[in-house]
Amino acid sequence: MGLLDRFEQRVDRMVNGAFAKAFKAEVQPVEVAAALQREIDDRAAVVARGRTVVPNVFAVSLSPVDYDRLAVYAEPLQAELAGMAREYAEEQRYAFLGPVDVSLHLDDQLETGLFRIHSEARAAVATTPGGVAATSPRLVAAGGEYPLNHGVTRLGRGADTDIRIEDPGVSRHHADVIVGNDVVVRDLGSTNGTYVDGVQISETPLRDGATIKIGSTSLTYRSGT
């Protein structure tokens, strides 16, 4: 039994056959699952020998009729679709940059039976444990807030960094954020550069709301004041 067959059986049991009774013109979950597999294959990128990175965040846009029908089961269906994507990536020996997330969205412009998938490879960002006070300077990225508790906070892909970013476009030691009279970001001679609000920098002060981009990962600076 193939992966899509197993997925269809799990979803069918989950909703007691509700999808099997739907009109054929409407979007079926197994169609979305098959499209996710194609999206993963189409956007697979070889970043190193033996390492192929694929998208891990998927937004599925549905017509009003399809969204209303599937949104009733949104939470378990999204979990099943994410599980299927993980299983497929494991079979194909693909790698994700971060957790797999699948979400359903309404698109008033789509006709019944049609859907679109938008995907991206979103890096996981990790940091050492510690609370973030609302009045403290911090970096905000997808998945959390990261305190700037030290005089120097190092960003990069290396295991010895303060904020580790699993992104193939990020150098092992990519940039430092230095907290003093001003808060400054300094590039460490990275391969792909450090950008603040779209401008490549070697060193620049940060204002509240500034966006630091390294590789494909964006972090927003919040001063806490």
PDB file of N, CA, C and O in Angstrom, residues 22-28 31:
ATOM      1  N   ALA A  22     -18.467  13.061  -0.593  1.00  0.00           N
ATOM      2  CA  ALA A  22     -18.488  14.392  -1.192  1.00  0.00           C
ATOM      3  C   ALA A  22     -18.590  14.306  -2.704  1.00  0.00           C
ATOM      4  O   ALA A  22     -18.277  13.284  -3.317  1.00  0.00           O
ATOM      5  N   PHE A  23     -19.063  15.392  -3.305  1.00  0.00           N
ATOM      6  CA  PHE A  23     -19.137  15.431  -4.752  1.00  0.00           C
ATOM      7  C   PHE A  23     -17.739  15.360  -5.348  1.00  0.00           C
ATOM      8  O   PHE A  23     -16.796  15.934  -4.833  1.00  0.00           O
ATOM      9  N   LYS A  24     -17.621  14.679  -6.476  1.00  0.00           N
ATOM     10  CA  LYS A  24     -16.299  14.507  -7.088  1.00  0.00           C
ATOM     11  C   LYS A  24     -15.725  15.839  -7.543  1.00  0.00           C
ATOM     12  O   LYS A  24     -14.511  15.972  -7.701  1.00  0.00           O
ATOM     13  N   ALA A  25     -16.597  16.840  -7.785  1.00  0.00           N
ATOM     14  CA  ALA A  25     -16.094  18.137  -8.244  1.00  0.00           C
ATOM     15  C   ALA A  25     -15.373  18.883  -7.145  1.00  0.00           C
ATOM     16  O   ALA A  25     -14.626  19.815  -7.411  1.00  0.00           O
ATOM     17  N   GLU A  26     -15.580  18.483  -5.880  1.00  0.00           N
ATOM     18  CA  GLU A  26     -14.958  19.180  -4.765  1.00  0.00           C
ATOM     19  C   GLU A  26     -13.557  18.641  -4.496  1.00  0.00           C
ATOM     20  O   GLU A  26     -13.230  17.504  -4.848  1.00  0.00           O
ATOM     21  N   VAL A  27     -12.726  19.456  -3.875  1.00  0.00           N
ATOM     22  CA  VAL A  27     -11.359  19.059  -3.549  1.00  0.00           C
ATOM     23  C   VAL A  27     -11.389  17.945  -2.504  1.00  0.00           C
ATOM     24  O   VAL A  27     -12.082  18.048  -1.486  1.00  0.00           O
ATOM     25  N   GLN A  28     -10.635  16.894  -2.755  1.00  0.00           N
ATOM     26  CA  GLN A  28     -10.510  15.790  -1.814  1.00  0.00           C
ATOM     27  C   GLN A  28      -9.152  15.893  -1.096  1.00  0.00           C
ATOM     28  O   GLN A  28      -8.153  16.294  -1.709  1.00  0.00           O
ATOM     29  N   GLU A  31      -6.141  14.597  -2.892  1.00  0.00           N
ATOM     30  CA  GLU A  31      -5.632  15.447  -3.971  1.00  0.00           C
ATOM     31  C   GLU A  31      -4.634  16.464  -3.419  1.00  0.00           C
ATOM     32  O   GLU A  31      -3.598  16.741  -4.043  1.00  0.00           O
TER      33      GLU A  31
END
